[in-house]
């Protein structure tokens, strides 16, 4: 999970509000499609939670503050607030046989979260192991990651895929330097590369574990 910097609301949503939209349940498909495209672009084509590559055809609009909170405090204005919206993958919906195998918002439901892709202070408490597991020393954030969002679910292959991404980076570095010491400037260059994304507006899948590894190498 990495920081998401929100863009202004898409013009279609602004116009829909001007025409009287007051609740997400009333939103038409064209407006939702415009929101999805904006989320897709601002998130560098990655799911806000698990960092899988998003498919514009199957991605979902997630509300960080749930549309129907567990405490029953329904706020229609928040359901159409673009700053409360994230783009997420299907989380295994339609693919897995059991609900405990779902991930991301499909597993979360309406459970409130402490970790927040829009708040770097919460993201700084996330850790990754070389095995690909995601965690935190903060018990609330650990619950979010491991239980609520189910980001270590074995059936989802997320742990294996994060490990594979990290191992690929380590092999690349080994091939480049073949036992020689990697200069700090190179570590910094690689970190900047993965943080920035490419010319297509994409970031590498599971880039969170790569950035974590490179930051530890650069002590940043």
Short mmCIF file of C-alpha atoms in Angstrom, two decimals, residues 32-33 35-41 43-48 50-61 86-91 95 202 205:
data_model
loop_
_atom_site.label_atom_id
_atom_site.label_comp_id
_atom_site.label_asym_id
_atom_site.label_seq_id
_atom_site.Cartn_x
_atom_site.Cartn_y
_atom_site.Cartn_z
CA UNK A 32 -19.22 6.16 -12.41
CA UNK A 33 -17.11 5.40 -15.47
CA UNK A 35 -14.78 8.41 -11.66
CA UNK A 36 -13.18 5.02 -12.36
CA UNK A 37 -10.97 6.50 -15.07
CA UNK A 38 -9.82 9.28 -12.74
CA UNK A 39 -9.08 6.80 -9.92
CA UNK A 40 -7.29 4.48 -12.35
CA UNK A 41 -4.99 7.28 -13.45
CA UNK A 43 -3.46 5.42 -8.57
CA UNK A 44 -1.01 4.54 -11.34
CA UNK A 45 -3.27 1.65 -12.41
CA UNK A 46 -2.97 -0.18 -9.05
CA UNK A 47 -5.53 -1.30 -6.48
CA UNK A 48 -5.51 1.07 -3.51
CA UNK A 50 -3.44 -4.87 -2.48
CA UNK A 51 -1.55 -3.13 -5.34
CA UNK A 52 -2.59 -5.59 -8.01
CA UNK A 53 -2.90 -4.14 -11.51
CA UNK A 54 -6.37 -2.68 -12.00
CA UNK A 55 -8.50 -3.56 -15.00
CA UNK A 56 -10.71 -0.60 -15.97
CA UNK A 57 -13.45 -3.04 -16.92
CA UNK A 58 -13.58 -4.83 -13.56
CA UNK A 59 -12.31 -2.28 -11.03
CA UNK A 60 -14.66 -1.08 -8.31
CA UNK A 61 -15.26 2.28 -6.65
CA UNK A 86 -10.62 4.80 -4.06
CA UNK A 87 -10.18 2.41 -6.96
CA UNK A 88 -9.94 -1.25 -5.98
CA UNK A 89 -9.71 -4.65 -7.66
CA UNK A 90 -12.62 -7.14 -7.52
CA UNK A 91 -10.97 -8.79 -4.51
CA UNK A 95 -13.47 -16.21 -8.65
CA UNK A 202 1.88 3.04 -14.36
CA UNK A 205 2.49 -4.27 -9.38
#
